Short mmCIF file of C-alpha atoms and ligand atoms in Angstrom, two decimals:
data_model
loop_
_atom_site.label_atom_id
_atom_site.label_comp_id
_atom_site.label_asym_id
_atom_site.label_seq_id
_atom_site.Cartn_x
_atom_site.Cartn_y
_atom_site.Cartn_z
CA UNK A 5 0.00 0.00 0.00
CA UNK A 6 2.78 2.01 1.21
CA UNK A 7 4.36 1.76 -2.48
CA UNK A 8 1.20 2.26 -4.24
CA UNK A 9 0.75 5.73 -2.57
CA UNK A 10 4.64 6.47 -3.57
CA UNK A 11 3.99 6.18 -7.04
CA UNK A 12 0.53 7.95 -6.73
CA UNK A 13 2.30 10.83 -4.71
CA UNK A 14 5.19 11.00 -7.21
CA UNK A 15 2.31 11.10 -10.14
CA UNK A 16 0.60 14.17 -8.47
CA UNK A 17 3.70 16.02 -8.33
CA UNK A 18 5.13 14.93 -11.80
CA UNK A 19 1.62 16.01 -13.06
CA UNK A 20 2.12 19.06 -11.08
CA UNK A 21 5.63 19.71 -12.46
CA UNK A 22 7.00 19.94 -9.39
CA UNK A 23 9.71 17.30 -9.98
CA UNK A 24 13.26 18.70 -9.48
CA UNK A 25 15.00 18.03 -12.98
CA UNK A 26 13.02 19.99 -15.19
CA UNK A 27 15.57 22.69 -15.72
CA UNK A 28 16.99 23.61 -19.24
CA UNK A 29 20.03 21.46 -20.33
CA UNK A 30 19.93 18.82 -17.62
CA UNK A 31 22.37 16.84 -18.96
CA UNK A 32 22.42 12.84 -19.16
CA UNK A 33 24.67 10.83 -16.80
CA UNK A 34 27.43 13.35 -17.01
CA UNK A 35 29.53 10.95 -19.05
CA UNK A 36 27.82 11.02 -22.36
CA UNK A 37 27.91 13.85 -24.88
CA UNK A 38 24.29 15.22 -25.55
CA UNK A 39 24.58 16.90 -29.00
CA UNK A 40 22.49 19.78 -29.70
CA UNK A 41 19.84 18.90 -32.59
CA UNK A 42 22.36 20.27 -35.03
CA UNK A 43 25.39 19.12 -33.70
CA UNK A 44 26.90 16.60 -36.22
CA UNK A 45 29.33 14.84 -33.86
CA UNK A 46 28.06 11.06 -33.31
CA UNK A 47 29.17 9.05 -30.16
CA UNK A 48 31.08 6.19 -31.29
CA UNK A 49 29.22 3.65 -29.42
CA UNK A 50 26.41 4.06 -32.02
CA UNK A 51 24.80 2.54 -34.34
CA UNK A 52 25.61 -1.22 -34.06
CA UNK A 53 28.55 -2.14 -35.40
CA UNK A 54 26.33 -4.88 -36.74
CA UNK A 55 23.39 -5.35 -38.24
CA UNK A 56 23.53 -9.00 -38.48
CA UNK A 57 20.58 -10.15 -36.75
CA UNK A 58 20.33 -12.38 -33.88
CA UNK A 59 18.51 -13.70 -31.40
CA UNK A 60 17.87 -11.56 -27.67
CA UNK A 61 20.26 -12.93 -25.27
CA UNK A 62 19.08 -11.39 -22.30
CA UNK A 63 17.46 -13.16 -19.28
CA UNK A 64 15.68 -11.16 -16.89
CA UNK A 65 17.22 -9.91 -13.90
CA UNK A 66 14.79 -10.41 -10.26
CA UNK A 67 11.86 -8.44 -11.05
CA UNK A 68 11.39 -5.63 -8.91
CA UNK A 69 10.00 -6.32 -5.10
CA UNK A 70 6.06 -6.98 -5.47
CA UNK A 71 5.02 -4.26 -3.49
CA UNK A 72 6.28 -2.03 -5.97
CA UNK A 73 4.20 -3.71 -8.91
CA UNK A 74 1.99 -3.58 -10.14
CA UNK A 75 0.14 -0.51 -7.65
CA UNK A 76 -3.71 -0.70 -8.25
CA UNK A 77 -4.91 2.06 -10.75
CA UNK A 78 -6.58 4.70 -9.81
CA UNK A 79 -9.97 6.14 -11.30
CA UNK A 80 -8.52 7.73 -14.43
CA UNK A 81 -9.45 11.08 -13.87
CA UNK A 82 -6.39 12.61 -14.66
CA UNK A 83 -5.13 11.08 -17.80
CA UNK A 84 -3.35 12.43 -20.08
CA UNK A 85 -1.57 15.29 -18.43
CA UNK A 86 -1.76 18.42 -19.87
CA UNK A 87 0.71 18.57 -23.22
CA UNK A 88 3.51 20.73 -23.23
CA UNK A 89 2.44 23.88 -24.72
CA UNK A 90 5.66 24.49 -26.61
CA UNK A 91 4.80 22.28 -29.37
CA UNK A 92 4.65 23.72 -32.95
CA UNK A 93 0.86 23.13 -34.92
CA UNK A 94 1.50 19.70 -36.64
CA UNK A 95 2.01 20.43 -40.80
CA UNK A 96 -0.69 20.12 -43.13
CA UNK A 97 0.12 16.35 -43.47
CA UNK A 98 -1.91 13.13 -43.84
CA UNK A 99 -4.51 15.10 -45.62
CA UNK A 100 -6.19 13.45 -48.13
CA UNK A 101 -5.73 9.92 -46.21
CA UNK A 102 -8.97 7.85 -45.51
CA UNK A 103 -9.81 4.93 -43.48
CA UNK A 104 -10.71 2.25 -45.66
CA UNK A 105 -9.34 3.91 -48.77
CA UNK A 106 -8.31 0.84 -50.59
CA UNK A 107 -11.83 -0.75 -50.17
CA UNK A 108 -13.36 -0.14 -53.90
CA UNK A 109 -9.56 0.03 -55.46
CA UNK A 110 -8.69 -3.42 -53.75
CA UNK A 111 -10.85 -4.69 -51.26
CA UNK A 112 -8.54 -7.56 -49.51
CA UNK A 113 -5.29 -4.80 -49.49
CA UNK A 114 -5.87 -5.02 -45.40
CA UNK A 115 -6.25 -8.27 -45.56
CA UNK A 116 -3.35 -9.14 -47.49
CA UNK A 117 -1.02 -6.86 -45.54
CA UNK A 118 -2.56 -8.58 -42.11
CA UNK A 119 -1.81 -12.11 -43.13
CA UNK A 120 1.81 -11.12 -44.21
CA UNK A 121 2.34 -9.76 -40.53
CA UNK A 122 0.56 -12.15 -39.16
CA UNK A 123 3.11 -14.62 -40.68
CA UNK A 124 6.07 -13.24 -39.21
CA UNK A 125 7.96 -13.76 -35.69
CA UNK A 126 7.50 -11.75 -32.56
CA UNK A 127 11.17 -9.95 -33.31
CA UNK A 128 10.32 -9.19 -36.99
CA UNK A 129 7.14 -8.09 -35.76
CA UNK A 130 8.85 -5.49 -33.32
CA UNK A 131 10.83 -4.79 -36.74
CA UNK A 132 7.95 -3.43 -38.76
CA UNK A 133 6.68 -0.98 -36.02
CA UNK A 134 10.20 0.38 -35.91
CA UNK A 135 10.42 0.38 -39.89
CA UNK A 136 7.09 2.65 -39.44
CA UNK A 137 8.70 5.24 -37.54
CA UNK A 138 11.64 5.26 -39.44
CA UNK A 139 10.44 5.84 -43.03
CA UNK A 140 7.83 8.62 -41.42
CA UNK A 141 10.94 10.59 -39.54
CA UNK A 142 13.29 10.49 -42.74
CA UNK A 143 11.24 12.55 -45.76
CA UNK A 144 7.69 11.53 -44.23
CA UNK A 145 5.73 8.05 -44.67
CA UNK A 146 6.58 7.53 -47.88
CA UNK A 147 8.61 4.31 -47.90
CA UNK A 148 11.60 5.81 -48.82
CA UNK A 149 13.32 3.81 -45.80
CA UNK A 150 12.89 1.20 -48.34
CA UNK A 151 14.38 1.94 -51.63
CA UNK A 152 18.02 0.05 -51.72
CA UNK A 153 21.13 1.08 -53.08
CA UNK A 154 21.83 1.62 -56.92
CA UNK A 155 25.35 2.40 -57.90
CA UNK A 156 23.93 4.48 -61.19
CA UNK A 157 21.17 6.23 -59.01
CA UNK A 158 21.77 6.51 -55.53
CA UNK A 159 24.38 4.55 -54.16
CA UNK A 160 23.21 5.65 -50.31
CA UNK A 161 19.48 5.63 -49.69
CA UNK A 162 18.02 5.97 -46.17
CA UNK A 163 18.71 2.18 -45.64
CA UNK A 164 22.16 2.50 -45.03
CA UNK A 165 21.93 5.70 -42.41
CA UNK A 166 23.48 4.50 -39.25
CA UNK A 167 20.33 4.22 -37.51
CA UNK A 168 18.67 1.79 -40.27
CA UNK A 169 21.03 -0.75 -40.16
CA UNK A 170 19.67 -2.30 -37.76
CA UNK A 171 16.12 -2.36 -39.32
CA UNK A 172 14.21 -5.45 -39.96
CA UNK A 173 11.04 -6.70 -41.38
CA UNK A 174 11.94 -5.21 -44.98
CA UNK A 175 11.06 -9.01 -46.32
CA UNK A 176 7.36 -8.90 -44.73
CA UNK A 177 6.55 -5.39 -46.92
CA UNK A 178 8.06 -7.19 -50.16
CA UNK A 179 5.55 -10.31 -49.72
CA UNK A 180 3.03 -8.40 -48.68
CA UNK A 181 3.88 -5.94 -51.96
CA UNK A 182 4.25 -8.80 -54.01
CA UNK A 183 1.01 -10.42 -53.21
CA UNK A 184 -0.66 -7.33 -53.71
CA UNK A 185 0.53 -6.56 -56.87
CA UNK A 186 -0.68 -10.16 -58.19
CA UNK A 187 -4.34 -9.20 -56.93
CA UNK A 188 -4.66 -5.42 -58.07
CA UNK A 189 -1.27 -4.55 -59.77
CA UNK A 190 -0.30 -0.65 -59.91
CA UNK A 191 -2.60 0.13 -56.92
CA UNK A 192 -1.22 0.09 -53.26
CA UNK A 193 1.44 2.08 -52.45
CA UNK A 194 4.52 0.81 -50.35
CA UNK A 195 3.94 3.65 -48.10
CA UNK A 196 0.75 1.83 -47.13
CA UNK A 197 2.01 -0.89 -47.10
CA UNK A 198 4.39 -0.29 -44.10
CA UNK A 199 1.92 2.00 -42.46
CA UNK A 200 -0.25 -1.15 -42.03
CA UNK A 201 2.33 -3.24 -41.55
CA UNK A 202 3.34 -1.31 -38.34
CA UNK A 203 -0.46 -0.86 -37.16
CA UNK A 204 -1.24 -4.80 -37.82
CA UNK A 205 2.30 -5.73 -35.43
CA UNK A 206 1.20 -3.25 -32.97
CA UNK A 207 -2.43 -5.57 -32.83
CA UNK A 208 -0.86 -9.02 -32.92
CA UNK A 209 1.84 -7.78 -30.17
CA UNK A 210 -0.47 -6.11 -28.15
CA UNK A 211 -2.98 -9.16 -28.50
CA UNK A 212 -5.63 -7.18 -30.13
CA UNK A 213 -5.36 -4.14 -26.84
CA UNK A 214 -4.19 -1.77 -29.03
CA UNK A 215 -6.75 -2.03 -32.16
CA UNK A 216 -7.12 0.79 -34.79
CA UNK A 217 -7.70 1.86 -37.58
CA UNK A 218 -4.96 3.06 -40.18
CA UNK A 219 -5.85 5.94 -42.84
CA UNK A 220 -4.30 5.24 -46.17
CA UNK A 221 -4.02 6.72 -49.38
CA UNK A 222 0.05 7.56 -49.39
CA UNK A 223 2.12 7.88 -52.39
CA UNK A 224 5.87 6.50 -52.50
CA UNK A 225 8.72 8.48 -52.62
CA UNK A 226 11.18 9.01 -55.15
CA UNK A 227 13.79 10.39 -52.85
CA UNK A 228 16.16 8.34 -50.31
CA UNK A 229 19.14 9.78 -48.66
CA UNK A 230 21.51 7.95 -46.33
CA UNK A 231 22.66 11.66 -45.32
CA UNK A 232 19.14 12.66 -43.95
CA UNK A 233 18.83 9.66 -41.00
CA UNK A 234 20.96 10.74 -38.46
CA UNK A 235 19.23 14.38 -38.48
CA UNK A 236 15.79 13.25 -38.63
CA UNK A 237 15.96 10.40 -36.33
CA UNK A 238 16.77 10.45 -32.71
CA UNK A 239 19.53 8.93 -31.39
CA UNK A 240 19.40 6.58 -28.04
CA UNK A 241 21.78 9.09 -25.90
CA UNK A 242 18.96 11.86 -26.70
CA UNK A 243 18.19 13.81 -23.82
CA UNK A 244 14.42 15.26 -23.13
CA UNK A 245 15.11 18.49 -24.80
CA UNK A 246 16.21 17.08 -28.08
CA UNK A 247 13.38 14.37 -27.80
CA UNK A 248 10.80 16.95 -27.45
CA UNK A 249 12.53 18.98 -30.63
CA UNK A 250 13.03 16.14 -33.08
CA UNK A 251 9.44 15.09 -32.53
CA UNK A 252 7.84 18.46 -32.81
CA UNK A 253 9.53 18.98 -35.92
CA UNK A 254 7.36 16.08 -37.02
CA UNK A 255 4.46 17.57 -35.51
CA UNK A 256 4.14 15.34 -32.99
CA UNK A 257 4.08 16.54 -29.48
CA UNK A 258 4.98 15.51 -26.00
CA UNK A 259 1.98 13.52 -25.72
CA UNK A 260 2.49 11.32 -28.93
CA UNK A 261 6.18 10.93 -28.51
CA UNK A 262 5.84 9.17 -24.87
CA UNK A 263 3.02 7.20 -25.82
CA UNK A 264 5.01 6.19 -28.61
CA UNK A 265 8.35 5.31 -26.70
CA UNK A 266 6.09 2.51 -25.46
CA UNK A 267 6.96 0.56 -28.71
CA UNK A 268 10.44 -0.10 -26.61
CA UNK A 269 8.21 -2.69 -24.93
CA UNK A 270 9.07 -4.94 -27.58
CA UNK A 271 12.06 -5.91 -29.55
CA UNK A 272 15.48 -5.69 -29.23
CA UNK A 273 18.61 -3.59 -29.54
CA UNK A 274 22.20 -4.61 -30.12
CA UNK A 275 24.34 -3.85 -27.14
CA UNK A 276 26.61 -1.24 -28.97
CA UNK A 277 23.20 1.15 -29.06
CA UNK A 278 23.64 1.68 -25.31
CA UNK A 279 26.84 -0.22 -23.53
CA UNK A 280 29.05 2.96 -23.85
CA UNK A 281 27.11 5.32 -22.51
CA UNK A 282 24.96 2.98 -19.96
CA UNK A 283 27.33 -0.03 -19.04
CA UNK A 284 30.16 -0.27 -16.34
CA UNK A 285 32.82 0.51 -16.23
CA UNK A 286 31.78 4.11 -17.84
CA UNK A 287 28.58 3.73 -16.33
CA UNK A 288 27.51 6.72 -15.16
CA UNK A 289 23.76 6.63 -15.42
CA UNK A 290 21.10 6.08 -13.38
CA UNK A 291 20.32 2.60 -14.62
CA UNK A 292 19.80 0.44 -11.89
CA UNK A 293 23.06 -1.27 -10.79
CA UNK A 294 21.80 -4.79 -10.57
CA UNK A 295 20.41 -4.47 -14.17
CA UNK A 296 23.02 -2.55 -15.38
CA UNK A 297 25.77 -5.35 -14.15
CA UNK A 298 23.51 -8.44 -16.23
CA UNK A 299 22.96 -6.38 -19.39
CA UNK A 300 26.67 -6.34 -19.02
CA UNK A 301 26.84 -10.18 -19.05
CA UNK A 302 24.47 -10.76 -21.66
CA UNK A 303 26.37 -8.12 -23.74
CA UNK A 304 29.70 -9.44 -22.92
CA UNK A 305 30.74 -11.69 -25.93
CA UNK A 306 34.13 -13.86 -26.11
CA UNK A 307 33.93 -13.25 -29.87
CA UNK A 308 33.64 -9.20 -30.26
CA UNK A 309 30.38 -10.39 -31.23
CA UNK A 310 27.58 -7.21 -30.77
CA UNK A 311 24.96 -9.19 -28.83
CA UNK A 312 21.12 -8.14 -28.66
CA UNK A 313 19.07 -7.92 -25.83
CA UNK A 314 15.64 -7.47 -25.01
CA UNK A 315 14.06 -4.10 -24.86
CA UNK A 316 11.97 -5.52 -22.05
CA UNK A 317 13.23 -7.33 -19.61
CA UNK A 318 9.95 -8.49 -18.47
CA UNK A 319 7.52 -8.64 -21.54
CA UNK A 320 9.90 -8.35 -24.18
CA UNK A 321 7.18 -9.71 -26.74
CA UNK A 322 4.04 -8.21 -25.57
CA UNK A 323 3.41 -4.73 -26.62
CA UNK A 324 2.40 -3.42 -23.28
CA UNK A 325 3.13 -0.20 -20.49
CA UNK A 326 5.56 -2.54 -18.76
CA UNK A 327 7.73 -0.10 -20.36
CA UNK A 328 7.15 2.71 -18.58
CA UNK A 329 7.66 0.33 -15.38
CA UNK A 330 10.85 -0.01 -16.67
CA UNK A 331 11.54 3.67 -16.65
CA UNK A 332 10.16 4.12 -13.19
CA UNK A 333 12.28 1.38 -12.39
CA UNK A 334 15.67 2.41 -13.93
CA UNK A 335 15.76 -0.83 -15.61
CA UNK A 336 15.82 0.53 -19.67
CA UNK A 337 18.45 0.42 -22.01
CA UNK A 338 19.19 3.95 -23.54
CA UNK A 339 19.73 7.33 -22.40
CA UNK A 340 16.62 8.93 -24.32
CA UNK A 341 14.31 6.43 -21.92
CA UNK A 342 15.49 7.64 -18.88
CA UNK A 343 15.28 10.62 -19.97
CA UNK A 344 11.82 10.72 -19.99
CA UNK A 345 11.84 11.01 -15.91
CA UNK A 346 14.37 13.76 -16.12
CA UNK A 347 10.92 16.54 -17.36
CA UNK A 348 8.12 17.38 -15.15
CA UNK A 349 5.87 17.00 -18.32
CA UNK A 350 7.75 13.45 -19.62
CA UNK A 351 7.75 12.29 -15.97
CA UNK A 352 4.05 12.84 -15.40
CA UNK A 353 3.35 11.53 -18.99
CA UNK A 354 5.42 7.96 -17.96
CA UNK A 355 3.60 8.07 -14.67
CA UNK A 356 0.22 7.98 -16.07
CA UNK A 357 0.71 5.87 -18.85
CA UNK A 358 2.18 2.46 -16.12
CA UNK A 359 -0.80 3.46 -14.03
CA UNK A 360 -3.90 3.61 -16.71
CA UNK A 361 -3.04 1.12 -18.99
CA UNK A 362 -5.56 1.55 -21.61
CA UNK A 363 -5.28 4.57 -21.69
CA UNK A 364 -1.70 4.43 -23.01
CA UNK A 365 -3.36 1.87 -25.42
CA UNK A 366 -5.77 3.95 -26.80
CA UNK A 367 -2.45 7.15 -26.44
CA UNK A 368 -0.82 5.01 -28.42
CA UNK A 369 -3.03 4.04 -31.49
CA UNK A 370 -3.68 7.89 -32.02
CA UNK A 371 -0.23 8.71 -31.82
CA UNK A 372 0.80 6.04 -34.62
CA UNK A 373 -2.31 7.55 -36.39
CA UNK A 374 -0.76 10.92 -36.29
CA UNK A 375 2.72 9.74 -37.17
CA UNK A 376 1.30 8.02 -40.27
CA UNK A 377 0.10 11.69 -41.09
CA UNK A 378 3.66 13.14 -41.37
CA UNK A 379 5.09 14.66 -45.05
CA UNK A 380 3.08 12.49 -47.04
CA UNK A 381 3.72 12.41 -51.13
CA UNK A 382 0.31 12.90 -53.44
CA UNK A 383 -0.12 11.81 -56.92
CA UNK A 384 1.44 15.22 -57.24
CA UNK A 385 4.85 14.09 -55.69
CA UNK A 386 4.86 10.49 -55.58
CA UNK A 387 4.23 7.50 -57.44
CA UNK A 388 2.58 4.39 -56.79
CA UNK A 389 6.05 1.74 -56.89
CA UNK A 390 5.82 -1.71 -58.41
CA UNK A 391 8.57 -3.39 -56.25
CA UNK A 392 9.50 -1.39 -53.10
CA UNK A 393 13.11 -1.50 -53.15
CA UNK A 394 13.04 0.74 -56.62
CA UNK A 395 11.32 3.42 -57.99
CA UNK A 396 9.29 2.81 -61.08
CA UNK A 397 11.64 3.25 -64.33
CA UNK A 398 10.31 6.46 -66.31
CA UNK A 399 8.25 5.29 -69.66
CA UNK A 400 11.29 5.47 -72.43
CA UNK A 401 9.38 4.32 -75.34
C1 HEM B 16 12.16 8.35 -28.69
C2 HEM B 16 13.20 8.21 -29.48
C3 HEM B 16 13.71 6.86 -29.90
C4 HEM B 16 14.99 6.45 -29.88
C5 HEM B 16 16.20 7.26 -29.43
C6 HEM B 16 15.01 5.08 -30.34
C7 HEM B 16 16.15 4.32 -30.50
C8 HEM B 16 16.16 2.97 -30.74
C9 HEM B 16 17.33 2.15 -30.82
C10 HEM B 16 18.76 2.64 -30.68
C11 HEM B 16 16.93 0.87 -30.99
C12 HEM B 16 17.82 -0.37 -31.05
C13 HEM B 16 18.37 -0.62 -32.42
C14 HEM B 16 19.38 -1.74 -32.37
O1 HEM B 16 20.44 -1.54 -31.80
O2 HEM B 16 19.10 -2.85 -32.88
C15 HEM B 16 15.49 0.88 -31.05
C16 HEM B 16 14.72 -0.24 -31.19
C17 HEM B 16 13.36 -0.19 -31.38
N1 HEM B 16 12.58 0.93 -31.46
FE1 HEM B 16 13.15 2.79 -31.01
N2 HEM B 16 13.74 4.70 -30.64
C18 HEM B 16 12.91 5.76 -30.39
C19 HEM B 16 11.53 5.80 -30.62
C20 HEM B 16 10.82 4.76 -31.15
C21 HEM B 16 9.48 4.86 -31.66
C22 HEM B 16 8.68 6.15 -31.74
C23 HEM B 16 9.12 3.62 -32.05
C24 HEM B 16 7.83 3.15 -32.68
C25 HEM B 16 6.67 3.72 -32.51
C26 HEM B 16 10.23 2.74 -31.78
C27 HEM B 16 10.23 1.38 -31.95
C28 HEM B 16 11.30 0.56 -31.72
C29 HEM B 16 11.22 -0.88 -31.77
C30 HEM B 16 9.96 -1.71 -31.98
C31 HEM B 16 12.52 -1.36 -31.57
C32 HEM B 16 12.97 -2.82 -31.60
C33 HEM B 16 13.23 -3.17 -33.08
C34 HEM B 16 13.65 -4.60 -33.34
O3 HEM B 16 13.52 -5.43 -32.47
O4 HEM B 16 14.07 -4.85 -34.48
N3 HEM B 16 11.25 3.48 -31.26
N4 HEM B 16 15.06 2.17 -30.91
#
C-alpha cells in the first residue's frame, strides 16, 4: 500500500511539475555527450557495429519487489496530463488519407497486408513498427526507408543511415507488396504498405489491446538519402530536450512521442546502441546497478560479437506499459528512456501511462495515427512503386 501511494504521490507532483529536474540542459549521466539537434558529432558507441541479426540474449534480472508492482490504478481522472504547450501546430500532413481507402480500389489490401504480418515472428514483428517510424521521420511516410542502393542512381538511400542498419522486417513489406501486386497490380502504395504493416504488429503484439484503424491513401517516394537519418531520427543518448525537438519537428508533441516510446516494450537492440554510454565501467547513469551489471553479461561476448538484448526485460514480446515500469524502475536500455523522468511534463506523462493502462493503449493508437500523417507524397509528388526496393523506371518508349 505504502508503495502504491509512492507512485501515486510521485504522479501528483510529476503532473504538477514539481519534480526537481526539469531545468533547461539537464544533462544525461554526465559521461555522455548530448549533441544539440544540429550538432553533427556522433558518439562512437552508435549505431551497431552490426546489423547482423540475432537472437535476444538477455534473461531477466529479479523483477522488482512486489510491493512495488503492479500498484492498483486509480480512477482515471487525470489522464493524459496536460501537453507541453511548446509544441509547434502539426504540418498540413496526412490530408487526403482515408480509413478504408483501398476498399473499392482493392478490397482484400488489409487483408493481405494482415496475413503477411501475421506470418512473421515476434522480433520481426517489433521490426515493422520500428520500420514505421523510421520511413515517417526520414522525408515523411513515404517508404523511402525502403528503396536500396543503386550504384547508377543513388548509391546511399536511407537504408544505409546508421540508424537503419539495424532495421528489420523489410522481407514482410516485399511479400506483402508482391502479393498485392498479383491481386490489383499498380494500386497500393509501399507507403501503405508499411503503415499497415506497423499498425497490424502493434495488434498481434499487443494481443488485439491496441486495435485501430490506419488511414491510407500515401504515395511512394522518389527520394532516399543515407545523409538525412541521423538528423531526422533520434539517437538513443537523446536527452528530453532534443526528444521533445526532433518530434515536434514532425508535428508530434509531448503527448504522442511518450506514448510512442512505449513501442520499446518490444524488440530488441544490439548492445553497442547503449553499452558505452549505460554499461560499467563508464557507467555513469542512473540505470539500476543490478540491471546494469547483467545487461553487461548478456552483452559481454568472447567473440567481439555485438549481442542483442531485449528491450523488455519483463515482456519483451508483448506490446504493453511494462515499459514505462521499466523507466520508473531504472531498468531501460538507452539514455533517451530515462530521460523521460528527467521533465516534469515526460515524468508525469510515464507516470500515467504504467498506471492507466488503456489509456496508453488507446495514447498510443492515435499517436501512430498521427505519425502516419507526417510529409506524405500525393499523386502530385509520388508515385505508386511496383517493387519497393526501386522506384518505377520512367516510360522510355
Ligand atoms: C524516442 C526516441 C527513440 C529512440 C532514441 C530510439 C532508438 C532505438 C534504438 C537505438 C533501438 C535499437 C536498435 C538496435 O540496436 O538494434 C530501437 C529499437 C526499437 N525501437 Fe526505437 N527509438 C525511439 C523511438 C521509437 C518509436 C517512436 C518507435 C515506434 C513507434 C520505436 C520502436 C522501436 C522498436 C519496436 C525497436 C525494436 C526493433 C527490433 O527489435 O528490431 N522506437 N530504438
Amino acid at each position: 500500500m505504502a508503495a502504491k501511494l509512492a507512485v501515486l504521490g510521485t504522479l501528483v507532483l510529476a503532473l504538477l511539475g514539481s519534480v526537481s529536474c526539469q531545468q533547461a540542459g539537464y544533462g544525461y549521466g554526465g559521461g555522455n555527450p548530448t549533441p544539440s539537434p544540429t550538432s553533427t558529432s556522433t558518439p562512437p558507441a552508435y549505431p551497431p557495429t552490426s546489423p547482423t541479426p540475432s537472437p535476444p540474449t538477455y534473461s531477466s534480472p529479479a523483477p522488482p519487489p512486489p510491493t512495488a508492482y503492479p500498484p492498483t490504478p486509480s480512477p482515471p481522472t487525470t489522464y493524459p496530463p496536460p501537453p507541453t504547450p511548446a509544441s509547434p501546430p502539426p504540418p498540413a500532413a496526412g490530408s487526403g488519407l482515408s480509413v478504408g481507402y483501398y476498399n473499392d480500389k482493392c478490397p482484400r489490401a488489409e487483408a493481405i497486408v494482415r496475413d503477411a504480418v501475421r506470418a512473421a515472428d515476434v522480433g520481426i514483428k517489433a521490426g515493422l513498427v520500428r520500420l514505421f517510424f523510421h520511413d515517417c521521420f526520414v522525408q515523411g511516410c513515404d517508404a523511402s526507408v525502403l528503396l536500396k542502393p543503386d550504384n547508377d542512381t543513388n548509391p546511399q538511400p536511407e537504408m544505409l543511415g546508421i540508424p537503419n542498419l539495424s532495421l528489420r522486417g523489410f522481407e514482410v513489406i516485399d511479400a506483402a507488396k508482391a502479393a498485392l501486386e498479383a491481386e490489383c497490380p499498380g494500386v497500393v502504395s509501399c507507403a501503405d504498405i508499411v503503415a499497415l504493416a506497423g499498425r497490424d504488429a502493434s495488434v498481434f503484439l499487443s494481443g488485439g489491446a491496441i486495435n485501430f484503424t490506419m488511414p491510407a491513401g500515401r504515395y511512394d517516394g522518389k527520394v532516399s538519402l543515407a545523409s538525412e537519418t541521423l538528423p531526422n531520427l533520434p539517437p538513443p543518448f537523446a536527452d528530453v530536450a532534443r526528444l521533445k525537438a526532433m518530434f515536434a519537428a514532425k508535428g508530434l508533441d509531448t503527448v504522442d512521442m511518450v506514448a510512442l516510446s512505449g513501442a520499446h516494450s518490444i524488440g530488441r537492440s544490439h548492445c553497442s546502441s547503449f553499452s558505452r554510454d549505460r554499461l560499467p565501467p563508464s557507467n555513469t547513469s542512473d540505470m539500476n546497478p543490478a540491471f546494469a551489471t547483467q545487461l553487461k553479461a548478456n552483452c559481454t561476448s568472447p567473440t567481439g560479437a555485438d549481442n542483442t538484448v531485449a528491450q523488455d526485460y519483463k515482456t519483451p514480446d508483448q506490446l504493453d506499459n511494462q515499459y514505462y515500469w521499466n523507466v520508473i524502475n531504472h531498468k531501460v536500455l538507452f539514455a533517451s528512456d530515462a530521460a523521460l523522468l528527467k521533465s516534469g511534463d515526460t515524468a508525469g506523462l510515464v507516470y500515467a501511462a504504467a498506471l492507466f493502462q488503456q489509456k496508453w493503449e488507446d495514447r498510443f493508437g492515435k499517436a501512430m495515427v498521427k505519425m502516419g500523417g507526417v510529409e506524405v507524397k500525393t499523386a502530385a509528388n509520388g508515385e505508386i512503386r511496383k517493387m519497393c526496393g526501386y522506384v518505377n523506371k520512367p516510360y522510355s518508349g
